[in-house]
Short mmCIF file of C-alpha atoms in Angstrom, two decimals:
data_model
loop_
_atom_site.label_atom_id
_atom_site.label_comp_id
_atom_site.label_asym_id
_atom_site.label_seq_id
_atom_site.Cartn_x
_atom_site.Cartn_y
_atom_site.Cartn_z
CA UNK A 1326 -12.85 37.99 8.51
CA UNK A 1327 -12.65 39.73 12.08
CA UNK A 1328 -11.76 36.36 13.82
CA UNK A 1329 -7.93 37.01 12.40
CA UNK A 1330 -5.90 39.64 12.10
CA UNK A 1331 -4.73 40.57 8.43
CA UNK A 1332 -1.16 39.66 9.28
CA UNK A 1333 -2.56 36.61 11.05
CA UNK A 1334 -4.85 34.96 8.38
CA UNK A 1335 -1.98 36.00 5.67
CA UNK A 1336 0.04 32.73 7.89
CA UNK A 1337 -2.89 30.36 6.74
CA UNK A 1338 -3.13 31.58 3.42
CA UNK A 1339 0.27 31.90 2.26
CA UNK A 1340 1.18 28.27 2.64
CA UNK A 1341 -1.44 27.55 0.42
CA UNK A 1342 -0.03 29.01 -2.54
CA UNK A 1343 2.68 31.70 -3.29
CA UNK A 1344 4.70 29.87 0.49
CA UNK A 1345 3.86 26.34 -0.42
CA UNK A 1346 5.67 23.90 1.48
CA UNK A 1347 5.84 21.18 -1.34
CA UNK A 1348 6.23 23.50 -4.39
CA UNK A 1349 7.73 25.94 -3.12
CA UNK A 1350 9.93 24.96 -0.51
CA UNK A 1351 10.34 21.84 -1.70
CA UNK A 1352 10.13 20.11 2.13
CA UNK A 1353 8.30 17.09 2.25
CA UNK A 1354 8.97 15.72 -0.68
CA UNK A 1355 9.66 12.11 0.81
CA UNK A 1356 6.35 11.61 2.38
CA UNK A 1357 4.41 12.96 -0.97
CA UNK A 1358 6.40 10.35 -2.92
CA UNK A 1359 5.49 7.45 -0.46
CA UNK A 1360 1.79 7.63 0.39
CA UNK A 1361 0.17 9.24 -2.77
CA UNK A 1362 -0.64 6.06 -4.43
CA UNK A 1363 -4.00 6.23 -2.67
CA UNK A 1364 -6.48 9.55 -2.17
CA UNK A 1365 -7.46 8.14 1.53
CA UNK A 1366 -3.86 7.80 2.84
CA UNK A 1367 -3.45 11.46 1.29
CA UNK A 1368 -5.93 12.58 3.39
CA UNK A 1369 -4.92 10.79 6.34
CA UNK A 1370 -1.20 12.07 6.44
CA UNK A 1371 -2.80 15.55 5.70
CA UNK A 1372 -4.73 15.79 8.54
CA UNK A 1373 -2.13 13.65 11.30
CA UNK A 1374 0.90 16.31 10.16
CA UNK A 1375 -1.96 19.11 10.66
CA UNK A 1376 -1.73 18.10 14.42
CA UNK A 1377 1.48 17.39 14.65
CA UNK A 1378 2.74 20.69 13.37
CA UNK A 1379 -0.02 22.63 15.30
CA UNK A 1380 1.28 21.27 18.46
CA UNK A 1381 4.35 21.11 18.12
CA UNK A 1382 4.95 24.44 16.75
CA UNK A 1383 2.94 25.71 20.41
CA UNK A 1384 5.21 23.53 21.86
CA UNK A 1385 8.45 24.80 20.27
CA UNK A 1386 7.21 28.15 20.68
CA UNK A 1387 6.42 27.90 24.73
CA UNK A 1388 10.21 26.83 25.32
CA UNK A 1389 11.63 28.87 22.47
CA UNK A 1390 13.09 31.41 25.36
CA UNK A 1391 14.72 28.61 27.42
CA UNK A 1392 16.00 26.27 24.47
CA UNK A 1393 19.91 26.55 24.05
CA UNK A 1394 20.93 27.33 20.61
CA UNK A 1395 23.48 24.53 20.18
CA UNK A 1396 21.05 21.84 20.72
CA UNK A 1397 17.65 23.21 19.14
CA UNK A 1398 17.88 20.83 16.40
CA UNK A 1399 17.43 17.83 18.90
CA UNK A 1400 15.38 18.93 21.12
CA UNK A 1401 13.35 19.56 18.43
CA UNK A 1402 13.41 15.86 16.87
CA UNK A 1403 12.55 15.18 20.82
CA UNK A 1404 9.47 16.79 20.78
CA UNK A 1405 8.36 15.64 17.72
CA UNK A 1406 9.51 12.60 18.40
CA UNK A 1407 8.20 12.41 21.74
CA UNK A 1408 4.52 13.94 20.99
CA UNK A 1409 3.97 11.34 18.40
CA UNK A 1410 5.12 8.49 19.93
CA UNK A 1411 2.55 9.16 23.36
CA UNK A 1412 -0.16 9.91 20.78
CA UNK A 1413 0.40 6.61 19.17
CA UNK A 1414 0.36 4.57 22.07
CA UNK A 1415 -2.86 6.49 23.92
CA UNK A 1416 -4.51 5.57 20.52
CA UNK A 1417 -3.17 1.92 20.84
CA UNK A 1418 -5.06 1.83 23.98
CA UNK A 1419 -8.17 3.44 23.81
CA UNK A 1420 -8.94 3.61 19.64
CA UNK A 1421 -6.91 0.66 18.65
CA UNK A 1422 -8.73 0.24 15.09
CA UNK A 1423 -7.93 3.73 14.46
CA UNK A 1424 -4.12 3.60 15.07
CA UNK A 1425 -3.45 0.35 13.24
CA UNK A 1426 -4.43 2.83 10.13
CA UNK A 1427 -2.30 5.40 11.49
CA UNK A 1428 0.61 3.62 12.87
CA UNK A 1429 2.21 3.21 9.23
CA UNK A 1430 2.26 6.84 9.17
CA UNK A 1431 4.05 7.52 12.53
CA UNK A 1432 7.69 7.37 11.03
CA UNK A 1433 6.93 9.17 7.79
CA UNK A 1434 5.30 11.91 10.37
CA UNK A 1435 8.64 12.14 12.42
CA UNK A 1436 11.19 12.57 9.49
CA UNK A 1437 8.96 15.01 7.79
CA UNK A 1438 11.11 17.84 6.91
CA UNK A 1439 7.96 20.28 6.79
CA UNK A 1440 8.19 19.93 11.13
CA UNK A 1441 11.39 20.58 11.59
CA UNK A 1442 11.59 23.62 9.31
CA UNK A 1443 8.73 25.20 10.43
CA UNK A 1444 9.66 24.84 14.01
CA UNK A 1445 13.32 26.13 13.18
CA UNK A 1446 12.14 28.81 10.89
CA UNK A 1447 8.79 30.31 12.89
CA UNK A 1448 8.00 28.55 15.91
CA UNK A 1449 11.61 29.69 17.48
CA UNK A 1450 10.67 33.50 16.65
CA UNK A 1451 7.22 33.77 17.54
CA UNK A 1452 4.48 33.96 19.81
CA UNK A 1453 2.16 30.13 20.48
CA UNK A 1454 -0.82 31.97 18.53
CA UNK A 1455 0.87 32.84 15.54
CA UNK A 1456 2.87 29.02 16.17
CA UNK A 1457 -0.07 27.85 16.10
CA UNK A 1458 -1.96 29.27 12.67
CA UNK A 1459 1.63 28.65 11.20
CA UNK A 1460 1.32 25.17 11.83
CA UNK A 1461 -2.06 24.91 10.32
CA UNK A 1462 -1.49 26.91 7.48
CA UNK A 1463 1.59 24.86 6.25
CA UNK A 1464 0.26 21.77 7.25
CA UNK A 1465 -2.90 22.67 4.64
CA UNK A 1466 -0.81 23.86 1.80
CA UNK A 1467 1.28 20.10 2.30
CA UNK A 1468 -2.11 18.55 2.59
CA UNK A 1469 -3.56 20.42 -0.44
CA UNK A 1470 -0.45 19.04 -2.52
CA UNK A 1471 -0.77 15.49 -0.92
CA UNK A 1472 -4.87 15.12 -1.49
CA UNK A 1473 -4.23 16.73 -5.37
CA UNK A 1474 -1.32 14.12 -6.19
CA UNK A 1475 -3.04 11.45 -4.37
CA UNK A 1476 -6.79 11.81 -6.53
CA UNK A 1477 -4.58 11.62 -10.19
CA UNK A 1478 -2.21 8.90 -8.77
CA UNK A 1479 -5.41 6.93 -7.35
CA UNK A 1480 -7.65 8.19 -10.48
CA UNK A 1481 -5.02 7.07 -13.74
CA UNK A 1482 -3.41 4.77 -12.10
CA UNK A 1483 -5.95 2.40 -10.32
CA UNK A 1484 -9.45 4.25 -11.56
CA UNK A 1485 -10.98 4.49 -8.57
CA UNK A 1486 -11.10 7.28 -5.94
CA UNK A 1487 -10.76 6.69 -2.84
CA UNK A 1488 -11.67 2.96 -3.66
CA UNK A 1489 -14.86 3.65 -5.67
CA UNK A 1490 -14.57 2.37 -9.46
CA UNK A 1491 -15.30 5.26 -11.19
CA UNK A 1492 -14.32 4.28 -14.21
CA UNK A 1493 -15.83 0.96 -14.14
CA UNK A 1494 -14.45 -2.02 -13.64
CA UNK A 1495 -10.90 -2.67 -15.46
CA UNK A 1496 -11.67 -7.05 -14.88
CA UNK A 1497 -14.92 -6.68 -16.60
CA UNK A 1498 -14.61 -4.11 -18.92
CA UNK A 1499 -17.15 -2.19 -18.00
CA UNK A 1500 -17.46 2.01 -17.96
CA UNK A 1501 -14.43 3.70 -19.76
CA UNK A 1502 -12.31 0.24 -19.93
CA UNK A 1503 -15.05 -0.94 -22.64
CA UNK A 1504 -13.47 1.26 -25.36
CA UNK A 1505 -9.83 0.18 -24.67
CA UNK A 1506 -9.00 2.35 -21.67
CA UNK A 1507 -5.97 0.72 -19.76
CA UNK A 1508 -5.14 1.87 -16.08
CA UNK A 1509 -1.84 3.28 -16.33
CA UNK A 1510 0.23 1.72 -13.63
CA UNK A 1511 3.25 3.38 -13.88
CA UNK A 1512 1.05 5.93 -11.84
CA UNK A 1513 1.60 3.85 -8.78
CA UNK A 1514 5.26 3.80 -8.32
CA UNK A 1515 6.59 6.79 -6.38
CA UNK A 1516 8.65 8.60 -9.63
CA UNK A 1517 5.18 9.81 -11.27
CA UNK A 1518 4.64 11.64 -7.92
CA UNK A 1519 7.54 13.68 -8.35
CA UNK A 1520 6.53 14.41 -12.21
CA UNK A 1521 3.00 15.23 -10.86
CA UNK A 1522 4.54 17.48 -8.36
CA UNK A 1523 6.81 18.81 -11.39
CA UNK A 1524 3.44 19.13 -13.58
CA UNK A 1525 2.32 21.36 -10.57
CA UNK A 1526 4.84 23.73 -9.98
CA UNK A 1527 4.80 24.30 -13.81
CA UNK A 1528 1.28 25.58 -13.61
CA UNK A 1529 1.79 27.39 -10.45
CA UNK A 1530 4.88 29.20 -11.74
CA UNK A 1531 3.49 29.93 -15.39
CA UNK A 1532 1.13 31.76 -13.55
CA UNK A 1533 2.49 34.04 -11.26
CA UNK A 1534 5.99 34.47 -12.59
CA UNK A 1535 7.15 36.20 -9.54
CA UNK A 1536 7.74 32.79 -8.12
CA UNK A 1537 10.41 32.12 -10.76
CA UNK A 1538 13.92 31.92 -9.00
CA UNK A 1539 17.26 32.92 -11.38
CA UNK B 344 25.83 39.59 23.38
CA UNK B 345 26.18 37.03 25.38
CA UNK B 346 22.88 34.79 26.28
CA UNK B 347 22.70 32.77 29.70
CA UNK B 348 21.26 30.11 27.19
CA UNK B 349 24.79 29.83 25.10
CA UNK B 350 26.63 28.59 28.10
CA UNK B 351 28.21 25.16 28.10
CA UNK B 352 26.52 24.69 31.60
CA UNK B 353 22.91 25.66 30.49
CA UNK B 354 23.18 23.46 27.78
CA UNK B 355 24.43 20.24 29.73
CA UNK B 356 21.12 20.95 31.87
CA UNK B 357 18.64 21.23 29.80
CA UNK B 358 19.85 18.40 27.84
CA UNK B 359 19.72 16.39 31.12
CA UNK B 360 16.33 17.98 31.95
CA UNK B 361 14.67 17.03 28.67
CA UNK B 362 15.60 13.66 28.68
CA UNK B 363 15.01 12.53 31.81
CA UNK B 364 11.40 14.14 31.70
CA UNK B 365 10.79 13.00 28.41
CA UNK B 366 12.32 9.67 29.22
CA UNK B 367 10.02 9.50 32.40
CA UNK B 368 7.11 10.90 30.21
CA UNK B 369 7.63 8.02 27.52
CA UNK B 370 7.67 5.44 30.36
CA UNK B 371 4.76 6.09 32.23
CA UNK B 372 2.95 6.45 29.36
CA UNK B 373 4.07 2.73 27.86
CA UNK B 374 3.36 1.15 31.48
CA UNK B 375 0.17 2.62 32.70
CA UNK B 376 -1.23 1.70 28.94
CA UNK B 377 0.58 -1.23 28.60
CA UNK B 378 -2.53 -3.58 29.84
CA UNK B 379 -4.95 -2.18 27.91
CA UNK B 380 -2.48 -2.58 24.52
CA UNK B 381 -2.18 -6.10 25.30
CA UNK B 382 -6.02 -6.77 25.80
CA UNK B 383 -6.67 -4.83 22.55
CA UNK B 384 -3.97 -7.18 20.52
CA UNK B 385 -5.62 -10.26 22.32
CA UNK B 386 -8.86 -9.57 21.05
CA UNK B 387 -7.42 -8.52 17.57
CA UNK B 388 -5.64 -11.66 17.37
CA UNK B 389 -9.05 -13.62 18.30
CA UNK B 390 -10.92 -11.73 15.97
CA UNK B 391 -7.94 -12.34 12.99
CA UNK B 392 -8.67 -16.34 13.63
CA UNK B 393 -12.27 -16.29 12.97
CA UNK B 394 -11.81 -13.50 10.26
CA UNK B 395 -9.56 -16.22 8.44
CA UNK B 396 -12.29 -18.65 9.40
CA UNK B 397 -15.05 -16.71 7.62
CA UNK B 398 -16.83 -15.00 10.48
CA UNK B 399 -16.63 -11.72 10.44
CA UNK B 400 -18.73 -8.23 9.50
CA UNK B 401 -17.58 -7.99 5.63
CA UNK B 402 -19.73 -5.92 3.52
CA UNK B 403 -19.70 -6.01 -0.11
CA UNK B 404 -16.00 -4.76 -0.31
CA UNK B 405 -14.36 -3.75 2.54
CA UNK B 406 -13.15 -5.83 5.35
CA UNK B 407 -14.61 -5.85 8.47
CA UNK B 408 -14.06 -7.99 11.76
CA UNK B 409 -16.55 -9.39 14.08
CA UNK B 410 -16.94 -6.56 16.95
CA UNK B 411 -14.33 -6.10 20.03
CA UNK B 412 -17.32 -7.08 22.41
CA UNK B 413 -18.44 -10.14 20.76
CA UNK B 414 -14.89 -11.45 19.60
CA UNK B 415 -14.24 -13.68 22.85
CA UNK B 416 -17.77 -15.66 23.06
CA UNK B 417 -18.05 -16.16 18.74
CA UNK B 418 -13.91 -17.36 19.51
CA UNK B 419 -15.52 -19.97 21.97
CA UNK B 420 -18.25 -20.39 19.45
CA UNK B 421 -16.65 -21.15 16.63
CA UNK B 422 -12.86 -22.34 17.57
CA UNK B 423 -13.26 -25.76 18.85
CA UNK B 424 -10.32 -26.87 19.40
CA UNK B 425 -6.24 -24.87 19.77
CA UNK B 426 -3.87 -27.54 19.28
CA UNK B 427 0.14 -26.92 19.34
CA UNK B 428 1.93 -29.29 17.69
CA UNK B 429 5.59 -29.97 18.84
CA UNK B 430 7.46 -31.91 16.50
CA UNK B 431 5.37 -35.16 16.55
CA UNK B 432 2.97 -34.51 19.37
CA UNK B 433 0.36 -32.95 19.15
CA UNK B 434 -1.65 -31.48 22.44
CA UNK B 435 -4.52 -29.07 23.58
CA UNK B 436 -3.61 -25.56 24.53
CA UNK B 437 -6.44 -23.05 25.58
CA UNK B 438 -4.43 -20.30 25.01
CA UNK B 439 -2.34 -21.58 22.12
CA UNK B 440 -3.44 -18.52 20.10
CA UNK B 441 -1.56 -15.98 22.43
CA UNK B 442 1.84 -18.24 21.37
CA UNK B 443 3.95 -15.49 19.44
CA UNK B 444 4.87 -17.16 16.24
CA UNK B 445 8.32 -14.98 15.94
CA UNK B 446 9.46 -16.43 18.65
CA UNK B 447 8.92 -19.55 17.95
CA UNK B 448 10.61 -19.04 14.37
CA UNK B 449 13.53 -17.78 16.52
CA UNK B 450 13.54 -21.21 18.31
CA UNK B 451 14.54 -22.73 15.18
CA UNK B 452 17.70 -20.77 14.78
CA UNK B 453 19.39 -21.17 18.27
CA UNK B 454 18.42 -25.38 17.68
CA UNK B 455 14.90 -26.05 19.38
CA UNK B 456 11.89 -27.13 18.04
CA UNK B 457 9.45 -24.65 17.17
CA UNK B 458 6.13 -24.87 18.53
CA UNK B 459 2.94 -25.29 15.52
CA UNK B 460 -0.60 -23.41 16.95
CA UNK B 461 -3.01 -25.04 14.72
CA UNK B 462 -6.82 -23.63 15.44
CA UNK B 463 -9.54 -26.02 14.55
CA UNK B 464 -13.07 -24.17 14.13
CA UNK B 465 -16.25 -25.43 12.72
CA UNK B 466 -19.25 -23.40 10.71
CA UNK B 467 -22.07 -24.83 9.18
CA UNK B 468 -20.73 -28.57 9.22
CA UNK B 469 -17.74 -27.24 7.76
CA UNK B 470 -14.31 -27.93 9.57
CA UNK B 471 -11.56 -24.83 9.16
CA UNK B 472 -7.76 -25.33 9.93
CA UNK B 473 -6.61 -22.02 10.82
CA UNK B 474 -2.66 -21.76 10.81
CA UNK B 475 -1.09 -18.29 11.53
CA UNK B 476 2.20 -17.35 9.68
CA UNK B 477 4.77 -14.80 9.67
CA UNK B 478 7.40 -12.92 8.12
CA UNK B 479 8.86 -9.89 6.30
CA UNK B 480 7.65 -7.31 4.08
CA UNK B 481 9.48 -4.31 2.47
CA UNK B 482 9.55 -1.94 5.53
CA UNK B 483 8.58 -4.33 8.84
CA UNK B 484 6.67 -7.34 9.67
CA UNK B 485 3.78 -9.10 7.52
CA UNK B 486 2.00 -12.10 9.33
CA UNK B 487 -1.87 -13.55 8.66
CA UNK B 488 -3.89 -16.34 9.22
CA UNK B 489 -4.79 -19.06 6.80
CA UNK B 490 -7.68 -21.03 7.29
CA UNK B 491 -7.07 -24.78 5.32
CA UNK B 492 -9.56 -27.71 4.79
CA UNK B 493 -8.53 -31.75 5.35
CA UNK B 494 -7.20 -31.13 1.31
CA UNK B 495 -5.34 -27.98 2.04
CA UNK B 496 -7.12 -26.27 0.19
CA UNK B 497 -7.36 -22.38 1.30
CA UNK B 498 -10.17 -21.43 3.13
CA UNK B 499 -9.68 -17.63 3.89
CA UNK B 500 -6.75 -15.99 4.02
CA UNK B 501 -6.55 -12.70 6.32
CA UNK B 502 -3.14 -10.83 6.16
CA UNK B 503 -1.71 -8.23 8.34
CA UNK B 504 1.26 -5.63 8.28
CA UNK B 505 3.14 -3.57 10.82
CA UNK B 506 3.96 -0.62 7.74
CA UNK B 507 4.07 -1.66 4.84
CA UNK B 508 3.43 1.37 2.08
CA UNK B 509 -0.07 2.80 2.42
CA UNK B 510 -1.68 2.72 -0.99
CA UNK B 511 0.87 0.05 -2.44
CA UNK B 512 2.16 -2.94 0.03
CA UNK B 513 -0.55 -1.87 2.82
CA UNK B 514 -3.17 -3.35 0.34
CA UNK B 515 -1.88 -6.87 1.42
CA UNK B 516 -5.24 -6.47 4.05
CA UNK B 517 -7.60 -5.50 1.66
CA UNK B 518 -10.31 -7.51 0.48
CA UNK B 519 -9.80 -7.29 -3.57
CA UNK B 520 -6.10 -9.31 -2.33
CA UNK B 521 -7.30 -11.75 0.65
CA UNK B 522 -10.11 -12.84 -1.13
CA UNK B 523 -7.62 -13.73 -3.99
CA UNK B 524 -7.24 -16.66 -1.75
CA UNK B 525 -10.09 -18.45 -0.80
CA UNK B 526 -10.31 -21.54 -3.14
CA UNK B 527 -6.37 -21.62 -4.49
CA UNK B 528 -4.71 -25.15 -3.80
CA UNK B 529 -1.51 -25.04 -1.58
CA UNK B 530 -0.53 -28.09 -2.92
CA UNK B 531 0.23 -29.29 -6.56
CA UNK B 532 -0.83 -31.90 -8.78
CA UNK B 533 1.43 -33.85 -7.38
CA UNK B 534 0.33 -33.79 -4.11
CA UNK B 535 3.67 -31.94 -2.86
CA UNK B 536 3.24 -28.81 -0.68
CA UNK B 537 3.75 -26.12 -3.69
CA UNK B 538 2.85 -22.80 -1.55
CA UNK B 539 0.50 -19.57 -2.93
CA UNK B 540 2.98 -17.09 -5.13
CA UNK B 541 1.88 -13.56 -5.85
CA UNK B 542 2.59 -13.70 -9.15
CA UNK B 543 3.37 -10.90 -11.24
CA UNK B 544 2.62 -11.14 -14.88
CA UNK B 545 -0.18 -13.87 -13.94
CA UNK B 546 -2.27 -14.88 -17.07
CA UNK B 547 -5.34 -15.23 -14.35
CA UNK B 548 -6.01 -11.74 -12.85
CA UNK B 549 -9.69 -12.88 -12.56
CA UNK B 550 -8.67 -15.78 -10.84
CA UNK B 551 -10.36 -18.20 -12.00
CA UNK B 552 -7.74 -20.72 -11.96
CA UNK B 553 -7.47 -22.28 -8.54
CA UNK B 554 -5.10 -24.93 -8.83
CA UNK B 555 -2.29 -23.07 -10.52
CA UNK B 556 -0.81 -21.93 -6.75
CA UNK B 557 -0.96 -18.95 -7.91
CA UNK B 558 -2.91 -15.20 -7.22
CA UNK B 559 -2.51 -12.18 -8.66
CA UNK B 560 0.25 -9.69 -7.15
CA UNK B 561 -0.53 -5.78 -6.14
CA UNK B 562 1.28 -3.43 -8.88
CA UNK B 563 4.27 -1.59 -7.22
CA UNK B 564 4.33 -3.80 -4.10
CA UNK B 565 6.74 -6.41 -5.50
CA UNK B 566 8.76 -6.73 -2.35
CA UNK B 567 5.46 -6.96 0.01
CA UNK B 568 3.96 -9.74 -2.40
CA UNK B 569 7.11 -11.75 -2.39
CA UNK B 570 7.26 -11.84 1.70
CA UNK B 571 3.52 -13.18 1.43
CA UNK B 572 5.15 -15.66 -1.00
CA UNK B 573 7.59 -16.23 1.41
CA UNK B 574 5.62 -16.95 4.63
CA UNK B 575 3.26 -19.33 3.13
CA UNK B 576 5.98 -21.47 1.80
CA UNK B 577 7.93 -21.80 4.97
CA UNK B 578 5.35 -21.22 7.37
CA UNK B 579 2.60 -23.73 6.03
CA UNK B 580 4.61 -26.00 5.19
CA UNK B 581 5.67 -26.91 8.40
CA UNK B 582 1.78 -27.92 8.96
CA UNK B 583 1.56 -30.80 5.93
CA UNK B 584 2.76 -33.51 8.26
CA UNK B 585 -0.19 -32.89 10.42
CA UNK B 586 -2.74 -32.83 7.30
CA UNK B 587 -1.23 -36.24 5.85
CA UNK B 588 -1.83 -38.00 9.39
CA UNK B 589 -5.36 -36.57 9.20
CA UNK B 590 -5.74 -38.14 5.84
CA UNK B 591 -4.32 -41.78 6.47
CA UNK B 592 -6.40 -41.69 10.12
#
């Protein structure tokens, strides 16, 4: 790919896997505990932290010569803070359907650890450009976690995916629930999102055991 | 190495700065869209009504309301009569769906009398009561509409949340819950006002049984189900005197 540089496109891929936010860094971990039940509100918080982290970390990154040192940590929670509130209320306005489905997702955006650590650990140190593919990149390997927790939470625990009954219908008994199959519903409740996020940086680890700490 | 962006100064400055330009930012933002937000929860709140009611855009499983454009002539349609009722009276209000129903709860507390927007709509020869109700959920605020005939019998329920869980207590507005509804008896055998519980553990997920005052509850959004619980039994309540007058008129 010519579009990015080699050190560039290494900022998008690296989140993905070997830098992962979630299994890696374990940041984030709140928000993939809350709104995994479901494989559409997965992919919902994926893609609003995608643009909050994209600008934000250009936005960090524009002041990071004129922020004072002693107070980065707020003024970072104010621009977050800020950004998503003015979002939220142009949405209110002019897409109001759309931001009564996002509006749950406004505080769990805000306290997302994933923001503040990338702007403190990247978007203070570099350029808006690189900010910016930062952003993305981390944002995808959170949202790559989110939408693979989210389709077995949504998938054992309710049988449907993203509110198709693909296993039939439990009330019925029709599909897989004809031969006995039960929905497990301890899938639902926010523990089995940590064990799935356990069961993930198993595999991930057992694989490339360079990513095994001491 | 010193850095002009250490000092004390520098810092005191740019901490003014930012706020006062975010703090400006933030406030002509919420004023110059403040209108338009209002409009948009008008209409939603029309639109709620006659989604409790029964008219609205529903396809096989999701829930849909009637569009933004039509919502104010199908209100006028459909809604015949807005009645508040104040303790014994009863009048007709216009605009007695814009009357917050938090505040009026509030009323109660500091000693005055709380203020009852009843919604009275017909379709197809049918007559619909449509009460609205309110209260608490795990995170925030849960409200709805119910929409009663002369028996009390619900209607159509539509439910609403300010952020409740997505995926868990968030499902209190989908269809495969409201519709859980429609049919169930609010009072008992007995004639006393008995209430709707999201039961957990209910022998009837299918639902089959209408006058148990019962519907099934969402798994993992206990605390959600209960504050539905909650609202019908304090909010409808309030609106049996009115249904036992209709009877004996």
């Amino acid at each position: 790919m010519a579009l990015l540089s080699k050190k560039d496109s290494k900022l998008i891929t690296d989140p993905l896997a070997d830098n992962n936010p979630i299994t890696i860094q374990v940041l984030g971990i709140c928000s993939a505990l809350a709104i995994t039940a479901q494989l559409k509100a997965s992919i919902v918080m994926a893609v609003s932290v995608m643009a909050v982290l994209a600008i934000g970390n250009v936005v960090i990154s524009l002041l990071r010569n004129i922020i004072p040192s002693k107070i980065r940590i707020i003024v970072q929670l104010v621009v977050v803070a800020a950004l998503v509130i003015i979002v939220d209320q142009v949405l209110k306005a002019y897409s109001y359907e759309l931001s009564k489905t996002l509006s749950v997702f406004v505080g769990l955006i805000i306290t997302n650890c994933i923001i503040m650590g990338r702007f403190e650990a990247f978007a203070l140190a570099n350029g808006p450009w690189r900010s910016f593919l930062d952003g993305i990149g981390n944002a995808a390997g959170y949202g790559l976690i989110l939408i693979i927790v989210g389709f077995f939470r949504e998938l054992l625990g309710s049988g449907t995916l993203l509110g198709f009954k693909v296993l039939g219908d439990p009330i019925e008994k029709t599909g897989l629930y004809a031969i006995g199959y039960e929905n497990n519903g301890f899938m639902l409740l926010s523990p089995m999102a940590l064990i799935v996020v356990g069961i993930i940086i198993w595999v991930q680890r057992s694989r490339n055991k360079a990513l095994i700490e001491d | 190495m010193e850095n002009r962006t250490d000092k004390n100064s520098y810092t005191i400055l740019f901490a003014i700065a930012m706020v006062v330009i975010v703090g400006a930012l933030l406030a002509f933002t919420a004023s110059s869209l403040k209108p338009k937000i209002t409009e948009n929860q008008r209409i939603e709140k029309q639109q709620n009504i006659l989604y409790a009611m029964g008219v609205n855009n529903n396809d096989e499983s999701s829930a849909s309301f009637v569009s933004t454009q039509e919502a104010a002539d199908l209100f006028s349609k459909y809604i015949k009569k807005q009645l508040v009722i104040e303790g014994a009276n009863v009048t007709e209000n216009s605009e007695a769906y814009l009357i917050d129903v938090k505040k009026e709860q509030a009323k109660v507390k500091s000693g005055g009398v709380r203020r009852l927007p009843l919604f009275i709509g017909e379709k197809d020869g049918k007559t619909f009561y449509v009460a609205p109700i309110y209260g608490k959920g795990l995170w925030d605020a849960i409200w709805g509409y119910i929409s009663l005939d002369e028996n009390m019998v619900i209607q159509g329920a539509y439910f609403d949340h300010k952020g409740e869980t997505p995926g868990l207590g968030a499902n209190i507005k989908e269809r495969f819950f409201m519709d859980d509804f429609i049919g169930e008896h609010v009072l008992n055998e007995a004639g006393n006002f008995a209430g709707v519980t999201v039961a957990k553990g209910n022998a009837d997920p299918k639902n089959e049984n209408k006058t148990d005052n019962e519907v099934d509850a969402i798994a993992g959004a206990t605390i959600t189900g209960d504050g539905v619980t909650a609202m019908i039994k304090s909010d409808l309540k309030l609106y049996k005197p009115y249904f036992d007058n209709l009877k004996n008129n």
